[in-house]
């Protein structure tokens, strides 16, 4: 049997609490600009129970991520972090995904906010050795130079994407204050949030 052609897979990890149109625009733009075959969304496990009190649980975040991506044949959702049942560290995520895709090319996507504090991540200098790093612009976050982060510029692609000033924090706050989130998240995600009464308390 012939080996299948290696796929170019973008990995977008996040709490997705909830997933919003900013995430989807990042994924679609990176897929097109970097000629990726697939974008795999990876909802993280919450790091503390305190966080879960203010946000949705893992299964609800996973369900919303599925609903948000269902119409795009290039978007997939992985349960790899949720099933690990411990605090998510990206280095573990990448090892697990690499085991599942030994011959594919992996690209790890992060926004400017995460890049600026990347040196705080566990084994952060190993991450660009396991995947190619793609850093996208985000409104409100000026990118710090690679030297300050402690990474070599050659291993990183920087991409300017259309600015959508949306965050999950903003969406949770709007829901808490009974404001609409219409046009900030896909309609099925909005419907799921309303049906389950998420983020109101
Ligand atoms: P929270 O406010 O709860 O932190 P968030 O909107 O930052 O939520 P995350 O799940 O933390 O969403 O983000 C997942 C990834 O998507 C991160 O790498 C983040 O930088 C990136 N990202 C999220 N929203 C945007 C946006 N509007 N533009 C660019 N990148 C974004
Ligand atoms: Mg965030």
PDB file of C-alpha atoms and ligand atoms in Angstrom:
ATOM      1  CA  UNK A   1       0.000   0.000   0.000  1.00  0.00           C
ATOM      2  CA  UNK A   2       1.296   3.478  -0.852  1.00  0.00           C
ATOM      3  CA  UNK A   3       1.876   5.920   1.969  1.00  0.00           C
ATOM      4  CA  UNK A   4      -0.676   8.734   1.838  1.00  0.00           C
ATOM      5  CA  UNK A   5       0.627  12.195   0.922  1.00  0.00           C
ATOM      6  CA  UNK A   6       1.752  13.986   4.108  1.00  0.00           C
ATOM      7  CA  UNK A   7      -0.842  16.509   5.186  1.00  0.00           C
ATOM      8  CA  UNK A   8      -0.118  20.036   6.374  1.00  0.00           C
ATOM      9  CA  UNK A   9      -2.045  20.327   9.629  1.00  0.00           C
ATOM     10  CA  UNK A  10      -2.488  23.510  11.664  1.00  0.00           C
ATOM     11  CA  UNK A  11      -3.107  23.071  15.389  1.00  0.00           C
ATOM     12  CA  UNK A  12      -5.108  25.711  17.234  1.00  0.00           C
ATOM     13  CA  UNK A  13      -5.200  25.091  20.970  1.00  0.00           C
ATOM     14  CA  UNK A  14      -7.422  27.167  23.214  1.00  0.00           C
ATOM     15  CA  UNK A  15      -9.800  27.146  26.116  1.00  0.00           C
ATOM     16  CA  UNK A  16     -12.570  28.034  23.656  1.00  0.00           C
ATOM     17  CA  UNK A  17     -14.715  29.215  26.557  1.00  0.00           C
ATOM     18  CA  UNK A  18     -16.598  29.836  24.316  1.00  0.00           C
ATOM     19  CA  UNK A  19     -15.201  29.566  20.766  1.00  0.00           C
ATOM     20  CA  UNK A  20     -15.864  32.800  18.836  1.00  0.00           C
ATOM     21  CA  UNK A  21     -15.582  34.282  15.358  1.00  0.00           C
ATOM     22  CA  UNK A  22     -12.044  35.541  16.108  1.00  0.00           C
ATOM     23  CA  UNK A  23     -10.839  31.935  16.450  1.00  0.00           C
ATOM     24  CA  UNK A  24     -12.582  30.919  13.232  1.00  0.00           C
ATOM     25  CA  UNK A  25     -11.113  33.833  11.290  1.00  0.00           C
ATOM     26  CA  UNK A  26      -7.621  32.956  12.571  1.00  0.00           C
ATOM     27  CA  UNK A  27      -8.087  29.349  11.439  1.00  0.00           C
ATOM     28  CA  UNK A  28      -9.494  30.202   8.011  1.00  0.00           C
ATOM     29  CA  UNK A  29      -6.864  32.867   7.311  1.00  0.00           C
ATOM     30  CA  UNK A  30      -3.916  30.712   8.381  1.00  0.00           C
ATOM     31  CA  UNK A  31      -5.239  27.751   6.376  1.00  0.00           C
ATOM     32  CA  UNK A  32      -5.376  29.845   3.240  1.00  0.00           C
ATOM     33  CA  UNK A  33      -2.158  31.840   3.671  1.00  0.00           C
ATOM     34  CA  UNK A  34      -0.042  28.841   4.740  1.00  0.00           C
ATOM     35  CA  UNK A  35      -1.729  26.335   2.394  1.00  0.00           C
ATOM     36  CA  UNK A  36      -2.787  23.971   5.158  1.00  0.00           C
ATOM     37  CA  UNK A  37      -5.005  20.950   4.467  1.00  0.00           C
ATOM     38  CA  UNK A  38      -6.586  20.876   7.904  1.00  0.00           C
ATOM     39  CA  UNK A  39      -6.960  22.993  11.017  1.00  0.00           C
ATOM     40  CA  UNK A  40      -7.361  20.949  14.166  1.00  0.00           C
ATOM     41  CA  UNK A  41      -8.967  22.800  17.077  1.00  0.00           C
ATOM     42  CA  UNK A  42      -7.811  21.437  20.433  1.00  0.00           C
ATOM     43  CA  UNK A  43      -9.866  22.499  23.472  1.00  0.00           C
ATOM     44  CA  UNK A  44      -7.633  22.446  26.555  1.00  0.00           C
ATOM     45  CA  UNK A  45      -8.421  20.912  29.880  1.00  0.00           C
ATOM     46  CA  UNK A  46      -9.134  23.641  32.436  1.00  0.00           C
ATOM     47  CA  UNK A  47      -6.133  24.133  34.673  1.00  0.00           C
ATOM     48  CA  UNK A  48      -7.956  24.675  37.945  1.00  0.00           C
ATOM     49  CA  UNK A  49     -11.434  23.980  39.273  1.00  0.00           C
ATOM     50  CA  UNK A  50     -11.663  27.683  40.088  1.00  0.00           C
ATOM     51  CA  UNK A  51     -11.628  28.465  36.368  1.00  0.00           C
ATOM     52  CA  UNK A  52     -14.478  26.041  35.768  1.00  0.00           C
ATOM     53  CA  UNK A  53     -16.640  27.973  38.212  1.00  0.00           C
ATOM     54  CA  UNK A  54     -16.542  30.975  35.893  1.00  0.00           C
ATOM     55  CA  UNK A  55     -16.536  29.099  32.623  1.00  0.00           C
ATOM     56  CA  UNK A  56     -18.055  26.079  30.930  1.00  0.00           C
ATOM     57  CA  UNK A  57     -16.909  22.519  31.542  1.00  0.00           C
ATOM     58  CA  UNK A  58     -14.733  20.612  29.073  1.00  0.00           C
ATOM     59  CA  UNK A  59     -17.585  18.738  27.403  1.00  0.00           C
ATOM     60  CA  UNK A  60     -19.594  21.924  26.796  1.00  0.00           C
ATOM     61  CA  UNK A  61     -16.512  23.667  25.373  1.00  0.00           C
ATOM     62  CA  UNK A  62     -15.856  20.648  23.162  1.00  0.00           C
ATOM     63  CA  UNK A  63     -19.497  20.590  21.979  1.00  0.00           C
ATOM     64  CA  UNK A  64     -19.404  24.304  21.114  1.00  0.00           C
ATOM     65  CA  UNK A  65     -16.137  23.845  19.210  1.00  0.00           C
ATOM     66  CA  UNK A  66     -17.729  21.027  17.207  1.00  0.00           C
ATOM     67  CA  UNK A  67     -20.815  23.130  16.454  1.00  0.00           C
ATOM     68  CA  UNK A  68     -18.697  26.099  15.357  1.00  0.00           C
ATOM     69  CA  UNK A  69     -16.579  24.066  12.948  1.00  0.00           C
ATOM     70  CA  UNK A  70     -19.160  21.626  11.592  1.00  0.00           C
ATOM     71  CA  UNK A  71     -19.653  23.383   8.237  1.00  0.00           C
ATOM     72  CA  UNK A  72     -15.990  23.560   7.258  1.00  0.00           C
ATOM     73  CA  UNK A  73     -14.595  20.293   5.812  1.00  0.00           C
ATOM     74  CA  UNK A  74     -11.034  21.436   6.620  1.00  0.00           C
ATOM     75  CA  UNK A  75     -11.759  22.000  10.336  1.00  0.00           C
ATOM     76  CA  UNK A  76     -11.501  19.153  12.858  1.00  0.00           C
ATOM     77  CA  UNK A  77     -11.670  18.999  16.667  1.00  0.00           C
ATOM     78  CA  UNK A  78      -9.381  16.877  18.838  1.00  0.00           C
ATOM     79  CA  UNK A  79     -10.199  15.498  22.297  1.00  0.00           C
ATOM     80  CA  UNK A  80      -6.541  14.806  23.041  1.00  0.00           C
ATOM     81  CA  UNK A  81      -6.230  17.405  25.836  1.00  0.00           C
ATOM     82  CA  UNK A  82      -9.684  16.823  27.309  1.00  0.00           C
ATOM     83  CA  UNK A  83      -9.077  13.068  27.572  1.00  0.00           C
ATOM     84  CA  UNK A  84      -5.750  13.562  29.369  1.00  0.00           C
ATOM     85  CA  UNK A  85      -7.715  14.803  32.426  1.00  0.00           C
ATOM     86  CA  UNK A  86      -4.757  16.799  33.745  1.00  0.00           C
ATOM     87  CA  UNK A  87      -3.571  20.358  33.273  1.00  0.00           C
ATOM     88  CA  UNK A  88      -2.836  20.954  29.610  1.00  0.00           C
ATOM     89  CA  UNK A  89       0.729  21.711  28.597  1.00  0.00           C
ATOM     90  CA  UNK A  90       1.246  22.310  24.894  1.00  0.00           C
ATOM     91  CA  UNK A  91       4.380  20.193  24.866  1.00  0.00           C
ATOM     92  CA  UNK A  92       2.249  17.144  25.859  1.00  0.00           C
ATOM     93  CA  UNK A  93      -0.383  18.041  23.254  1.00  0.00           C
ATOM     94  CA  UNK A  94       2.237  18.134  20.529  1.00  0.00           C
ATOM     95  CA  UNK A  95       3.756  14.785  21.519  1.00  0.00           C
ATOM     96  CA  UNK A  96       0.301  13.162  21.467  1.00  0.00           C
ATOM     97  CA  UNK A  97      -0.694  14.704  18.139  1.00  0.00           C
ATOM     98  CA  UNK A  98       2.666  13.724  16.627  1.00  0.00           C
ATOM     99  CA  UNK A  99       2.003  10.111  17.617  1.00  0.00           C
ATOM    100  CA  UNK A 100      -1.329  10.267  15.791  1.00  0.00           C
ATOM    101  CA  UNK A 101       0.217  11.949  12.715  1.00  0.00           C
ATOM    102  CA  UNK A 102       3.789  10.637  12.438  1.00  0.00           C
ATOM    103  CA  UNK A 103       4.264  11.562   8.769  1.00  0.00           C
ATOM    104  CA  UNK A 104       2.286  14.809   8.576  1.00  0.00           C
ATOM    105  CA  UNK A 105       3.657  18.364   8.833  1.00  0.00           C
ATOM    106  CA  UNK A 106       2.419  20.097  11.978  1.00  0.00           C
ATOM    107  CA  UNK A 107       2.001  23.859  12.450  1.00  0.00           C
ATOM    108  CA  UNK A 108       1.184  25.277  15.867  1.00  0.00           C
ATOM    109  CA  UNK A 109      -0.842  28.510  15.746  1.00  0.00           C
ATOM    110  CA  UNK A 110      -0.882  31.121  18.514  1.00  0.00           C
ATOM    111  CA  UNK A 111      -2.075  34.694  18.844  1.00  0.00           C
ATOM    112  CA  UNK A 112       0.195  37.620  19.767  1.00  0.00           C
ATOM    113  CA  UNK A 113      -0.991  37.591  23.394  1.00  0.00           C
ATOM    114  CA  UNK A 114       0.237  34.041  23.888  1.00  0.00           C
ATOM    115  CA  UNK A 115       3.443  34.635  21.952  1.00  0.00           C
ATOM    116  CA  UNK A 116       4.376  37.549  24.224  1.00  0.00           C
ATOM    117  CA  UNK A 117       4.383  35.277  27.285  1.00  0.00           C
ATOM    118  CA  UNK A 118       5.544  32.149  25.478  1.00  0.00           C
ATOM    119  CA  UNK A 119       8.680  31.831  27.642  1.00  0.00           C
ATOM    120  CA  UNK A 120       6.396  30.945  30.574  1.00  0.00           C
ATOM    121  CA  UNK A 121       5.193  27.787  28.815  1.00  0.00           C
ATOM    122  CA  UNK A 122       6.593  24.420  29.829  1.00  0.00           C
ATOM    123  CA  UNK A 123       9.593  23.445  27.627  1.00  0.00           C
ATOM    124  CA  UNK A 124       8.783  26.376  25.358  1.00  0.00           C
ATOM    125  CA  UNK A 125      12.045  26.158  23.428  1.00  0.00           C
ATOM    126  CA  UNK A 126      11.245  22.587  22.369  1.00  0.00           C
ATOM    127  CA  UNK A 127       7.888  23.561  20.865  1.00  0.00           C
ATOM    128  CA  UNK A 128       9.331  25.120  17.653  1.00  0.00           C
ATOM    129  CA  UNK A 129      11.461  21.981  17.199  1.00  0.00           C
ATOM    130  CA  UNK A 130       8.382  19.728  17.141  1.00  0.00           C
ATOM    131  CA  UNK A 131       6.252  21.959  14.920  1.00  0.00           C
ATOM    132  CA  UNK A 132       6.508  25.072  12.866  1.00  0.00           C
ATOM    133  CA  UNK A 133       5.192  28.005  14.885  1.00  0.00           C
ATOM    134  CA  UNK A 134       2.704  30.420  13.283  1.00  0.00           C
ATOM    135  CA  UNK A 135       2.089  33.626  15.222  1.00  0.00           C
ATOM    136  CA  UNK A 136      -0.937  35.726  14.273  1.00  0.00           C
ATOM    137  CA  UNK A 137      -1.669  39.353  15.072  1.00  0.00           C
ATOM    138  CA  UNK A 138      -4.342  40.191  17.612  1.00  0.00           C
ATOM    139  CA  UNK A 139      -5.894  43.610  18.297  1.00  0.00           C
ATOM    140  CA  UNK A 140      -4.536  45.144  21.494  1.00  0.00           C
ATOM    141  CA  UNK A 141      -1.280  43.143  21.555  1.00  0.00           C
ATOM    142  CA  UNK A 142       1.917  44.528  20.010  1.00  0.00           C
ATOM    143  CA  UNK A 143       4.232  41.638  19.151  1.00  0.00           C
ATOM    144  CA  UNK A 144       7.407  41.497  21.234  1.00  0.00           C
ATOM    145  CA  UNK A 145      10.662  40.764  19.385  1.00  0.00           C
ATOM    146  CA  UNK A 146      11.788  37.117  19.240  1.00  0.00           C
ATOM    147  CA  UNK A 147      14.972  37.920  21.180  1.00  0.00           C
ATOM    148  CA  UNK A 148      12.903  39.007  24.187  1.00  0.00           C
ATOM    149  CA  UNK A 149      10.965  35.746  24.060  1.00  0.00           C
ATOM    150  CA  UNK A 150      14.085  33.627  23.622  1.00  0.00           C
ATOM    151  CA  UNK A 151      13.196  32.073  20.260  1.00  0.00           C
ATOM    152  CA  UNK A 152      14.954  32.048  16.881  1.00  0.00           C
ATOM    153  CA  UNK A 153      13.021  34.025  14.274  1.00  0.00           C
ATOM    154  CA  UNK A 154      13.841  31.534  11.486  1.00  0.00           C
ATOM    155  CA  UNK A 155      11.551  28.887  12.964  1.00  0.00           C
ATOM    156  CA  UNK A 156       8.528  31.157  13.141  1.00  0.00           C
ATOM    157  CA  UNK A 157       6.039  32.524  10.614  1.00  0.00           C
ATOM    158  CA  UNK A 158       4.377  35.821  11.517  1.00  0.00           C
ATOM    159  CA  UNK A 159       1.036  36.463   9.871  1.00  0.00           C
ATOM    160  CA  UNK A 160      -1.114  39.578   9.876  1.00  0.00           C
ATOM    161  CA  UNK A 161      -4.759  38.608   9.937  1.00  0.00           C
ATOM    162  CA  UNK A 162      -7.874  40.799   9.687  1.00  0.00           C
ATOM    163  CA  UNK A 163      -8.388  42.340  13.118  1.00  0.00           C
ATOM    164  CA  UNK A 164     -11.381  41.049  15.061  1.00  0.00           C
ATOM    165  CA  UNK A 165     -11.323  42.482  18.560  1.00  0.00           C
ATOM    166  CA  UNK A 166     -13.231  39.610  20.161  1.00  0.00           C
ATOM    167  CA  UNK A 167     -12.241  37.523  23.171  1.00  0.00           C
ATOM    168  CA  UNK A 168     -13.985  34.779  25.117  1.00  0.00           C
ATOM    169  CA  UNK A 169     -13.624  36.953  28.214  1.00  0.00           C
ATOM    170  CA  UNK A 170     -15.620  39.703  26.488  1.00  0.00           C
ATOM    171  CA  UNK A 171     -18.306  37.209  25.455  1.00  0.00           C
ATOM    172  CA  UNK A 172     -18.611  35.790  28.987  1.00  0.00           C
ATOM    173  CA  UNK A 173     -18.935  39.333  30.342  1.00  0.00           C
ATOM    174  CA  UNK A 174     -21.587  40.263  27.789  1.00  0.00           C
ATOM    175  CA  UNK A 175     -23.624  37.177  28.699  1.00  0.00           C
ATOM    176  CA  UNK A 176     -23.203  37.936  32.381  1.00  0.00           C
ATOM    177  CA  UNK A 177     -24.719  41.374  31.721  1.00  0.00           C
ATOM    178  CA  UNK A 178     -27.468  39.905  29.492  1.00  0.00           C
ATOM    179  CA  UNK A 179     -26.068  41.586  26.352  1.00  0.00           C
ATOM    180  CA  UNK A 180     -26.343  40.000  22.923  1.00  0.00           C
ATOM    181  CA  UNK A 181     -23.464  37.985  21.469  1.00  0.00           C
ATOM    182  CA  UNK A 182     -25.106  37.800  18.059  1.00  0.00           C
ATOM    183  CA  UNK A 183     -22.486  38.062  15.251  1.00  0.00           C
ATOM    184  CA  UNK A 184     -19.647  37.440  17.746  1.00  0.00           C
ATOM    185  CA  UNK A 185     -20.077  33.661  17.780  1.00  0.00           C
ATOM    186  CA  UNK A 186     -21.641  31.323  15.182  1.00  0.00           C
ATOM    187  CA  UNK A 187     -25.430  30.990  15.601  1.00  0.00           C
ATOM    188  CA  UNK A 188     -25.338  27.307  16.722  1.00  0.00           C
ATOM    189  CA  UNK A 189     -22.870  28.244  19.496  1.00  0.00           C
ATOM    190  CA  UNK A 190     -25.183  31.049  20.609  1.00  0.00           C
ATOM    191  CA  UNK A 191     -28.109  28.617  20.592  1.00  0.00           C
ATOM    192  CA  UNK A 192     -26.146  26.078  22.672  1.00  0.00           C
ATOM    193  CA  UNK A 193     -25.174  28.758  25.218  1.00  0.00           C
ATOM    194  CA  UNK A 194     -28.789  29.927  25.550  1.00  0.00           C
ATOM    195  CA  UNK A 195     -30.174  26.388  25.757  1.00  0.00           C
ATOM    196  CA  UNK A 196     -27.757  25.368  28.515  1.00  0.00           C
ATOM    197  CA  UNK A 197     -27.825  28.741  30.279  1.00  0.00           C
ATOM    198  CA  UNK A 198     -24.031  29.037  30.200  1.00  0.00           C
ATOM    199  CA  UNK A 199     -22.101  32.060  31.544  1.00  0.00           C
ATOM    200  CA  UNK A 200     -25.097  33.871  33.057  1.00  0.00           C
ATOM    201  CA  UNK A 201     -24.170  33.502  36.718  1.00  0.00           C
TER     202      UNK A 201
HETATM  203  P1  LIG B   1      -9.964  34.250  26.924  1.00  0.00           P
HETATM  204  O1  LIG B   1     -10.403  35.695  26.878  1.00  0.00           O
HETATM  205  O2  LIG B   1     -10.821  33.373  27.790  1.00  0.00           O
HETATM  206  O3  LIG B   1      -8.482  34.075  27.184  1.00  0.00           O
HETATM  207  P2  LIG B   1      -9.517  34.046  24.078  1.00  0.00           P
HETATM  208  O4  LIG B   1     -10.450  34.857  23.240  1.00  0.00           O
HETATM  209  O5  LIG B   1      -8.141  34.580  24.298  1.00  0.00           O
HETATM  210  O6  LIG B   1     -10.233  33.678  25.444  1.00  0.00           O
HETATM  211  P3  LIG B   1      -8.384  31.441  23.781  1.00  0.00           P
HETATM  212  O7  LIG B   1      -9.161  30.167  23.774  1.00  0.00           O
HETATM  213  O8  LIG B   1      -7.621  31.812  25.001  1.00  0.00           O
HETATM  214  O9  LIG B   1      -9.449  32.618  23.420  1.00  0.00           O
HETATM  215  O10 LIG B   1      -7.442  31.551  22.508  1.00  0.00           O
HETATM  216  C1  LIG B   1      -7.004  30.469  21.718  1.00  0.00           C
HETATM  217  C2  LIG B   1      -5.976  31.000  20.720  1.00  0.00           C
HETATM  218  O11 LIG B   1      -6.596  31.903  19.785  1.00  0.00           O
HETATM  219  C3  LIG B   1      -4.848  31.806  21.380  1.00  0.00           C
HETATM  220  O12 LIG B   1      -3.620  31.499  20.729  1.00  0.00           O
HETATM  221  C4  LIG B   1      -5.241  33.258  21.131  1.00  0.00           C
HETATM  222  O13 LIG B   1      -4.112  34.108  21.077  1.00  0.00           O
HETATM  223  C5  LIG B   1      -5.944  33.164  19.778  1.00  0.00           C
HETATM  224  N1  LIG B   1      -6.984  34.185  19.603  1.00  0.00           N
HETATM  225  C6  LIG B   1      -8.147  34.264  20.283  1.00  0.00           C
HETATM  226  N2  LIG B   1      -8.901  35.288  19.856  1.00  0.00           N
HETATM  227  C7  LIG B   1      -8.185  35.912  18.880  1.00  0.00           C
HETATM  228  C8  LIG B   1      -8.429  37.063  18.059  1.00  0.00           C
HETATM  229  N3  LIG B   1      -9.555  37.789  18.169  1.00  0.00           N
HETATM  230  N4  LIG B   1      -7.477  37.397  17.141  1.00  0.00           N
HETATM  231  C9  LIG B   1      -6.334  36.676  17.055  1.00  0.00           C
HETATM  232  N5  LIG B   1      -6.047  35.566  17.797  1.00  0.00           N
HETATM  233  C10 LIG B   1      -6.957  35.198  18.711  1.00  0.00           C
HETATM  234 MG1  LIG B   2      -6.875  33.720  25.811  1.00  0.00          MG
END
